[in-house]
């Protein structure tokens, strides 16, 4: 029998989270934010623009706030599971409108989810390709019913990631995947495009936003930068108010320039790994994967390449600091040798695997005598990760392994990871309400080809079933046992090498704008690149 208290906790609502009263807040002002891109074009399709419009132009149904453990209902008023966990009934807010003033109905919501079925490229969380969603139906103007083939108490977590779009517009698009959505109609706090040029785009207040008096700000101005190295001076000069990227020596380069207004807060975020393509030699050999892990000094990598901001991750079980309460310490300790810096042991394992220097050039060769050399992919401009990968190649050099830093554009990186077209790649792990979602992304067969995290080649039907069983129970004890088994499976197969727990990169200026989440008022994890978290912050920001 499932735990109804647990299910109820999924649907508790906390609409507004900051402690400032609306009557005390000034309206107006523009928030300046950096976007790492080569430039803006007139494309307002939220599925083909790296989700920069989610939570700004397009409001989610709800937001699962992993910082508070609560559900912040947005377009939806409530969401409830049936007793058998096979039906989710979502009730929409009364009187919702699109930004052009026309009514938003449950039919639009149902259409939006079916759109993801008809266009698999939009099915970002695999709700259709995974096979469990049977149907989405609007039973009246405010009610949407999701019918599942099998019980799944985790399915509801997917709903916030899909864009709610107007049927009257998108039903007329000949090809939704190439549709640029000119003259966009949205539901988010900022929907009106006031200014657009190659390096700057401005979105302004939705005249029909469903929250009275919100947003407090008039506009959000997106400014285009090529990489992190350009964002840092922009922050220092006060050109942008909100930074969400790595900044070198933040205390000196940013805070000290204006200590009263320049701040940062780096709460724990995703686990960063080196993903290994086990479909290729020599990564198909577990001993090689173990050796590559033992060859790395994580503390030194964090201190030197990442300026000490992350936390070294010695847990081989697949999750890091963000999910510290879910890490089974006994399991982590059992496999601690896999993440302990030990180059002598790494060399011994490589020898046992037959990876030896055959031609005497100082570098090891594959067991068949062929040259062993591989690339580690990282996105061009991601300066902190490039430094990390450079250090990794130096450690591998010390055990006789030839590896190279390979910087690629985002589009290439995105495609290569999803299509398993890489040797090794540095990448993050999924941040979600519960770590079971991270394991789904790592191992569920349905995610292969759709996820950056599933292309490593380690899959098992029994693990698929184990992951699926998590949503079939509401028992915390049973769910813990499932997570423990997944930690063991990850450690024993090591398809990716844990490096560190990334901080949530968050720099902000209070010179003009206030209402930010802080360590003292952690009302949401301050992630710009997550539309749900972003909309909560935008609804609380205001002129100082």
Coordinates of C-alpha atoms in Angstrom, one line a residue, residues 53-522:
X53 CA 11.9 31.3 -22.4
X54 CA 10.7 28.7 -19.9
X55 CA 9.7 30.5 -16.7
X56 CA 9.8 33.9 -18.4
X57 CA 7.6 33.8 -21.5
X58 CA 6.0 30.4 -20.6
X59 CA 4.8 29.6 -17.1
X60 CA 5.1 25.9 -15.8
X61 CA 2.2 24.1 -14.4
X62 CA 4.0 23.7 -11.1
X63 CA 7.5 23.8 -9.6
X64 CA 8.9 21.2 -7.4
X65 CA 11.1 23.2 -5.1
X66 CA 14.0 21.0 -4.0
X67 CA 15.3 23.7 -1.7
X68 CA 12.1 23.8 0.5
X69 CA 10.6 20.4 -0.3
X70 CA 7.4 22.1 -1.3
X71 CA 5.4 22.3 -4.5
X72 CA 4.9 25.8 -5.8
X73 CA 1.7 25.7 -7.9
X74 CA 1.8 28.1 -10.9
X75 CA -0.7 27.7 -13.7
X76 CA -2.1 24.6 -11.9
X77 CA -4.1 25.1 -8.7
X78 CA -3.7 21.5 -7.5
X79 CA -2.6 18.0 -8.6
X80 CA -3.8 14.8 -7.1
X81 CA -3.0 11.1 -7.6
X82 CA -5.7 8.4 -7.6
X83 CA -5.3 5.7 -4.9
X84 CA -3.8 3.3 -7.5
X85 CA -1.2 5.9 -8.6
X86 CA -2.3 5.5 -12.2
X87 CA -4.2 8.8 -12.7
X88 CA -3.1 12.4 -12.0
X89 CA -5.9 15.0 -12.0
X90 CA -4.6 18.6 -12.5
X91 CA -6.9 21.5 -11.7
X92 CA -6.0 24.7 -13.5
X93 CA -6.4 28.2 -11.9
X94 CA -9.7 30.0 -12.6
X95 CA -9.6 32.8 -15.1
X96 CA -6.2 32.1 -16.7
X97 CA -5.4 34.1 -19.8
X98 CA -2.8 34.1 -22.5
X99 CA -0.8 37.3 -22.8
X100 CA -3.1 38.5 -25.6
X101 CA -6.0 38.4 -23.3
X102 CA -7.7 35.3 -24.7
X103 CA -8.7 32.5 -22.3
X104 CA -6.3 29.7 -21.4
X105 CA -8.1 26.4 -21.0
X106 CA -7.4 22.8 -20.0
X107 CA -7.6 22.0 -23.7
X108 CA -4.5 24.1 -24.3
X109 CA -2.7 22.1 -21.6
X110 CA -3.8 18.7 -23.0
X111 CA -2.8 19.9 -26.5
X112 CA 0.6 21.0 -25.3
X113 CA 1.4 17.5 -23.9
X114 CA 0.1 15.7 -27.0
X115 CA 2.3 18.1 -29.0
X116 CA 5.3 16.4 -27.3
X117 CA 3.9 13.0 -28.4
X118 CA 3.6 14.1 -32.0
X119 CA 7.0 15.7 -32.0
X120 CA 9.4 13.3 -30.1
X121 CA 12.1 16.0 -30.1
X122 CA 9.9 17.9 -27.6
X123 CA 9.5 14.9 -25.3
X124 CA 12.4 16.1 -23.1
X125 CA 11.5 13.9 -20.2
X126 CA 10.4 10.8 -22.2
X127 CA 6.9 10.7 -20.8
X128 CA 5.6 9.4 -24.1
X129 CA 8.7 7.4 -25.3
X130 CA 8.9 5.7 -21.9
X131 CA 5.5 4.1 -22.6
X132 CA 3.8 4.9 -19.3
X133 CA 1.6 7.8 -20.3
X134 CA -1.5 6.5 -22.0
X135 CA -3.4 9.7 -22.5
X136 CA -3.9 13.3 -21.6
X137 CA -7.4 14.6 -21.7
X138 CA -9.2 17.9 -20.8
X139 CA -12.4 16.8 -19.0
X140 CA -13.6 20.3 -18.6
X141 CA -12.3 23.9 -19.0
X142 CA -10.1 23.7 -15.9
X143 CA -9.4 19.9 -15.5
X144 CA -6.7 17.9 -17.1
X145 CA -6.4 14.1 -16.5
X146 CA -3.1 12.2 -17.1
X147 CA -3.7 8.5 -17.4
X148 CA -0.8 6.1 -16.8
X149 CA -0.4 2.5 -17.9
X150 CA 1.3 1.6 -14.6
X151 CA 1.4 3.1 -11.1
X152 CA 4.1 5.8 -10.9
X153 CA 4.3 8.2 -7.9
X154 CA 7.3 9.9 -9.6
X155 CA 5.6 10.8 -12.9
X156 CA 4.2 14.0 -11.6
X157 CA 7.7 15.4 -11.3
X158 CA 8.0 15.5 -15.1
X159 CA 5.1 17.9 -15.6
X160 CA 6.9 21.1 -14.8
X161 CA 9.4 20.6 -17.7
X162 CA 6.9 20.8 -20.5
X163 CA 5.8 24.1 -22.1
X164 CA 2.2 25.1 -22.1
X165 CA 1.4 26.5 -25.5
X166 CA -1.7 28.0 -27.1
X167 CA -3.5 25.5 -29.3
X168 CA -4.9 28.3 -31.5
X169 CA -1.3 29.1 -32.6
X170 CA 0.6 25.8 -32.5
X171 CA -2.1 23.7 -34.1
X172 CA -1.5 25.7 -37.3
X173 CA 2.2 25.2 -37.4
X174 CA 3.1 22.9 -40.3
X175 CA 6.3 21.6 -38.6
X176 CA 6.4 22.4 -34.9
X177 CA 10.1 21.5 -34.7
X178 CA 11.1 24.3 -37.2
X179 CA 8.3 26.7 -36.2
X180 CA 9.8 30.0 -34.9
X181 CA 6.6 31.1 -33.1
X182 CA 6.6 34.7 -34.4
X183 CA 4.4 37.1 -32.4
X184 CA 4.6 34.8 -29.4
X185 CA 1.7 34.4 -26.9
X186 CA 2.7 33.2 -23.5
X187 CA 1.7 32.9 -19.9
X188 CA 4.9 33.9 -18.0
X189 CA 5.7 37.1 -16.2
X190 CA 7.6 38.6 -19.2
X191 CA 6.0 38.0 -22.7
X192 CA 6.3 41.2 -24.7
X193 CA 9.3 41.4 -27.0
X194 CA 10.3 45.1 -26.9
X195 CA 13.8 45.1 -28.2
X196 CA 15.7 42.6 -30.2
X197 CA 19.1 42.7 -31.9
X198 CA 21.9 40.2 -32.3
X199 CA 23.4 40.8 -28.9
X200 CA 20.4 41.9 -26.8
X201 CA 16.8 40.9 -26.3
X202 CA 14.3 42.5 -24.0
X203 CA 11.2 40.8 -22.7
X204 CA 8.7 42.9 -20.8
X205 CA 5.7 42.6 -18.5
X206 CA 2.8 40.3 -19.4
X207 CA -0.3 42.5 -19.4
X208 CA -2.5 39.6 -18.5
X209 CA -0.3 37.8 -15.9
X210 CA -2.3 35.7 -13.6
X211 CA -0.7 37.0 -10.4
X212 CA -2.0 40.5 -9.6
X213 CA 0.8 43.0 -9.2
X214 CA 3.4 40.7 -10.5
X215 CA 6.0 40.8 -11.8
X216 CA 7.4 43.8 -9.9
X217 CA 9.9 44.4 -12.6
X218 CA 9.0 45.9 -15.9
X219 CA 11.5 44.0 -18.1
X220 CA 14.3 41.4 -18.4
X221 CA 17.1 42.3 -20.7
X222 CA 19.1 39.3 -22.1
X223 CA 22.6 40.2 -23.0
X224 CA 24.6 37.8 -25.3
X225 CA 28.2 36.8 -24.3
X226 CA 30.4 34.2 -26.0
X227 CA 31.7 32.5 -22.8
X228 CA 32.3 32.8 -19.1
X229 CA 35.4 35.0 -19.7
X230 CA 33.1 37.8 -21.0
X231 CA 30.5 37.4 -18.3
X232 CA 33.0 38.1 -15.5
X233 CA 34.0 41.7 -16.6
X234 CA 30.3 42.4 -17.3
X235 CA 29.5 41.6 -13.7
X236 CA 32.4 43.6 -12.5
X237 CA 31.2 46.6 -14.5
X238 CA 27.6 46.3 -13.4
X239 CA 26.3 45.5 -16.9
X240 CA 24.4 42.5 -15.6
X241 CA 22.7 41.9 -12.3
X242 CA 22.5 38.1 -12.2
X243 CA 25.4 35.8 -13.0
X244 CA 25.0 32.0 -13.3
X245 CA 28.4 30.9 -14.5
X246 CA 31.8 30.2 -13.1
X247 CA 33.7 33.3 -12.1
X248 CA 37.4 33.0 -11.2
X249 CA 38.4 34.2 -7.8
X250 CA 35.0 35.7 -7.1
X251 CA 35.9 37.3 -3.8
X252 CA 38.6 39.5 -5.3
X253 CA 37.3 40.0 -8.8
X254 CA 33.6 40.7 -7.9
X255 CA 32.7 41.1 -4.2
X256 CA 35.6 43.4 -3.2
X257 CA 34.8 45.9 -5.9
X258 CA 31.5 46.7 -4.2
X259 CA 31.0 44.6 -1.0
X260 CA 27.8 46.3 -0.1
X261 CA 26.1 45.3 -3.3
X262 CA 28.1 42.4 -5.0
X263 CA 27.3 39.0 -3.5
X264 CA 27.4 35.3 -4.3
X265 CA 25.8 32.2 -2.9
X266 CA 27.0 28.8 -4.0
X267 CA 24.7 26.1 -2.5
X268 CA 25.3 22.4 -3.6
X269 CA 24.2 21.4 -7.0
X270 CA 24.7 18.5 -9.4
X271 CA 27.4 15.9 -9.4
X272 CA 30.0 16.3 -12.2
X273 CA 31.3 13.2 -13.8
X274 CA 33.6 12.0 -16.6
X275 CA 31.2 9.9 -18.7
X276 CA 33.0 6.9 -20.3
X277 CA 31.7 5.4 -23.6
X278 CA 31.8 1.7 -22.6
X279 CA 31.0 0.7 -26.1
X280 CA 34.5 1.6 -27.1
X281 CA 37.9 0.0 -26.3
X282 CA 39.4 0.3 -23.7
X283 CA 36.4 1.7 -21.7
X284 CA 34.6 -1.6 -22.1
X285 CA 36.9 -3.0 -19.5
X286 CA 35.9 -2.4 -15.9
X287 CA 39.5 -2.5 -14.7
X288 CA 40.4 0.3 -17.0
X289 CA 37.4 2.4 -15.8
X290 CA 38.5 1.8 -12.2
X291 CA 42.1 2.7 -13.0
X292 CA 41.0 6.0 -14.7
X293 CA 39.1 6.8 -11.5
X294 CA 41.9 6.0 -9.1
X295 CA 44.4 8.0 -11.2
X296 CA 42.7 11.3 -10.2
X297 CA 43.4 13.5 -7.2
X298 CA 40.0 15.1 -6.8
X299 CA 41.0 17.4 -4.0
X300 CA 43.8 18.9 -6.1
X301 CA 41.5 19.2 -9.1
X302 CA 38.9 21.1 -7.0
X303 CA 41.5 23.4 -5.4
X304 CA 43.5 24.3 -8.5
X305 CA 41.2 23.9 -11.5
X306 CA 37.9 24.9 -9.8
X307 CA 39.3 27.4 -7.3
X308 CA 38.0 25.4 -4.4
X309 CA 34.3 26.2 -5.1
X310 CA 33.0 22.6 -5.7
X311 CA 33.2 19.7 -3.2
X312 CA 35.3 16.7 -4.2
X313 CA 33.0 13.7 -4.7
X314 CA 34.3 10.4 -3.4
X315 CA 31.0 8.6 -3.7
X316 CA 31.2 6.0 -6.4
X317 CA 27.4 5.4 -6.1
X318 CA 26.4 8.0 -8.6
X319 CA 25.1 10.9 -6.5
X320 CA 26.8 13.8 -4.7
X321 CA 26.4 16.5 -2.2
X322 CA 23.0 17.7 -3.4
X323 CA 21.6 14.3 -2.3
X324 CA 23.8 13.9 0.8
X325 CA 20.8 12.6 2.8
X326 CA 20.3 9.8 0.3
X327 CA 23.9 8.6 0.1
X328 CA 24.3 5.2 1.9
X329 CA 27.5 5.8 3.8
X330 CA 28.1 2.0 4.2
X331 CA 28.0 1.5 0.5
X332 CA 30.1 4.6 -0.2
X333 CA 32.8 3.4 2.2
X334 CA 32.7 -0.1 0.7
X335 CA 33.7 1.2 -2.7
X336 CA 35.9 4.1 -1.4
X337 CA 39.0 2.6 -3.0
X338 CA 37.5 3.4 -6.4
X339 CA 37.7 7.2 -5.8
X340 CA 40.8 7.2 -3.6
X341 CA 43.9 8.8 -5.4
X342 CA 46.2 5.8 -5.9
X343 CA 48.2 5.9 -9.1
X344 CA 50.2 2.7 -8.2
X345 CA 46.9 0.8 -8.0
X346 CA 45.7 2.5 -11.2
X347 CA 48.9 1.3 -13.0
X348 CA 48.5 -2.2 -11.7
X349 CA 44.9 -2.4 -12.9
X350 CA 45.9 -1.2 -16.3
X351 CA 48.6 -3.8 -16.5
X352 CA 46.0 -6.5 -15.5
X353 CA 43.8 -5.2 -18.3
X354 CA 46.6 -5.7 -20.8
X355 CA 46.8 -1.9 -21.4
X356 CA 50.6 -1.6 -21.6
X357 CA 53.3 0.4 -23.4
X358 CA 54.1 -2.0 -26.3
X359 CA 56.1 0.3 -28.6
X360 CA 58.2 2.0 -25.8
X361 CA 56.9 5.6 -26.5
X362 CA 56.0 6.1 -22.9
X363 CA 52.3 5.7 -23.4
X364 CA 50.2 2.6 -22.9
X365 CA 48.6 0.8 -25.9
X366 CA 45.4 -1.2 -26.2
X367 CA 45.5 -4.9 -25.5
X368 CA 45.6 -5.6 -29.3
X369 CA 48.7 -3.4 -29.6
X370 CA 46.8 -0.5 -31.3
X371 CA 47.5 3.1 -30.1
X372 CA 45.5 4.2 -27.1
X373 CA 44.6 7.8 -27.2
X374 CA 41.3 9.4 -26.5
X375 CA 39.6 12.8 -26.3
X376 CA 37.7 14.3 -23.3
X377 CA 34.9 16.6 -24.6
X378 CA 34.0 19.8 -23.0
X379 CA 32.1 22.8 -24.3
X380 CA 34.2 25.6 -25.8
X381 CA 34.1 28.6 -23.4
X382 CA 33.4 26.6 -20.3
X383 CA 36.6 27.8 -18.8
X384 CA 36.4 26.1 -15.4
X385 CA 35.6 22.7 -16.9
X386 CA 38.3 23.1 -19.5
X387 CA 40.8 23.7 -16.7
X388 CA 39.4 20.6 -14.9
X389 CA 39.8 18.5 -18.0
X390 CA 43.3 19.8 -18.6
X391 CA 44.3 18.6 -15.1
X392 CA 42.6 15.2 -15.7
X393 CA 44.8 14.7 -18.8
X394 CA 47.9 15.5 -16.8
X395 CA 47.0 12.9 -14.2
X396 CA 46.3 10.3 -16.9
X397 CA 49.7 11.2 -18.5
X398 CA 51.3 10.2 -15.2
X399 CA 50.0 6.7 -15.5
X400 CA 50.9 6.4 -19.1
X401 CA 47.6 7.3 -20.7
X402 CA 47.4 9.7 -23.6
X403 CA 44.3 11.9 -23.5
X404 CA 43.4 15.2 -25.0
X405 CA 41.1 18.1 -24.2
X406 CA 38.6 18.4 -27.0
X407 CA 36.6 21.7 -27.0
X408 CA 33.4 21.7 -29.1
X409 CA 30.5 24.0 -29.6
X410 CA 27.4 23.3 -27.6
X411 CA 25.4 21.9 -30.5
X412 CA 28.1 19.3 -31.2
X413 CA 28.4 18.5 -27.5
X414 CA 24.7 18.1 -27.2
X415 CA 24.5 15.8 -30.1
X416 CA 27.6 13.7 -29.3
X417 CA 26.5 13.0 -25.7
X418 CA 22.9 12.0 -26.8
X419 CA 24.2 9.8 -29.6
X420 CA 27.1 8.2 -27.7
X421 CA 29.5 9.8 -30.2
X422 CA 32.3 10.4 -27.7
X423 CA 35.2 8.8 -26.0
X424 CA 35.0 10.6 -22.6
X425 CA 33.0 13.7 -21.8
X426 CA 32.7 15.8 -18.7
X427 CA 29.0 16.4 -17.9
X428 CA 26.7 17.0 -15.0
X429 CA 23.9 14.8 -13.5
X430 CA 20.3 15.5 -13.2
X431 CA 19.0 17.8 -10.5
X432 CA 15.5 16.9 -9.4
X433 CA 13.1 16.4 -6.6
X434 CA 14.6 13.0 -5.8
X435 CA 17.8 11.2 -6.9
X436 CA 15.8 8.4 -8.6
X437 CA 15.4 10.9 -11.5
X438 CA 19.2 11.1 -11.7
X439 CA 19.3 7.3 -11.9
X440 CA 16.6 7.2 -14.6
X441 CA 18.7 9.6 -16.6
X442 CA 21.8 7.4 -16.1
X443 CA 20.4 4.0 -16.8
X444 CA 16.8 3.8 -18.1
X445 CA 16.9 2.3 -21.6
X446 CA 14.2 4.8 -22.6
X447 CA 16.6 7.7 -22.0
X448 CA 19.3 6.4 -24.4
X449 CA 19.5 8.8 -27.3
X450 CA 17.4 11.4 -25.4
X451 CA 19.7 12.2 -22.5
X452 CA 23.2 13.6 -22.1
X453 CA 23.7 11.1 -19.3
X454 CA 22.6 7.8 -20.7
X455 CA 25.0 7.3 -23.6
X456 CA 27.7 5.5 -21.7
X457 CA 26.4 2.0 -22.7
X458 CA 25.7 0.4 -19.3
X459 CA 22.1 -0.8 -19.3
X460 CA 20.4 -3.7 -17.8
X461 CA 16.7 -4.8 -18.0
X462 CA 16.7 -5.6 -14.3
X463 CA 17.9 -2.1 -13.5
X464 CA 15.1 -0.7 -15.7
X465 CA 12.7 -2.7 -13.6
X466 CA 14.3 -1.6 -10.4
X467 CA 14.1 2.1 -11.4
X468 CA 10.5 1.7 -12.5
X469 CA 9.6 0.0 -9.2
X470 CA 10.4 3.2 -7.3
X471 CA 7.3 4.9 -8.6
X472 CA 5.1 1.9 -7.8
X473 CA 5.4 2.4 -4.1
X474 CA 5.0 5.2 -1.7
X475 CA 6.9 3.5 1.1
X476 CA 10.0 5.5 2.1
X477 CA 11.6 2.3 3.4
X478 CA 11.1 0.5 0.0
X479 CA 12.3 3.6 -1.9
X480 CA 15.4 3.8 0.2
X481 CA 16.2 0.2 -0.5
X482 CA 15.9 0.8 -4.2
X483 CA 18.2 3.8 -4.1
X484 CA 20.7 1.7 -2.2
X485 CA 20.7 -1.0 -4.8
X486 CA 21.2 1.6 -7.5
X487 CA 24.2 3.0 -5.7
X488 CA 25.7 -0.5 -5.5
X489 CA 25.1 -1.1 -9.3
X490 CA 26.7 2.3 -10.2
X491 CA 29.8 1.6 -8.0
X492 CA 30.2 -1.9 -9.4
X493 CA 29.9 -0.9 -13.0
X494 CA 31.4 2.6 -12.9
X495 CA 30.1 4.0 -16.2
X496 CA 31.1 7.4 -15.2
X497 CA 33.9 8.7 -12.9
X498 CA 32.7 11.1 -10.1
X499 CA 34.8 14.3 -9.8
X500 CA 33.0 16.8 -7.6
X501 CA 29.7 18.2 -6.5
X502 CA 29.2 21.4 -8.5
X503 CA 28.2 24.5 -6.7
X504 CA 25.2 26.4 -7.9
X505 CA 26.9 29.3 -9.6
X506 CA 25.0 32.4 -8.5
X507 CA 26.3 35.9 -8.3
X508 CA 24.0 38.9 -7.9
X509 CA 24.0 42.6 -7.4
X510 CA 21.7 44.4 -5.0
X511 CA 22.7 47.9 -6.4
X512 CA 19.4 48.2 -8.3
X513 CA 17.4 45.0 -7.6
X514 CA 16.6 43.1 -4.5
X515 CA 14.6 40.1 -3.4
X516 CA 17.2 37.5 -4.2
X517 CA 17.3 34.1 -2.6
X518 CA 20.2 34.0 -0.1
X519 CA 21.8 31.6 2.4
X520 CA 19.7 33.4 5.1
X521 CA 16.5 33.2 2.9
X522 CA 16.9 30.1 0.8

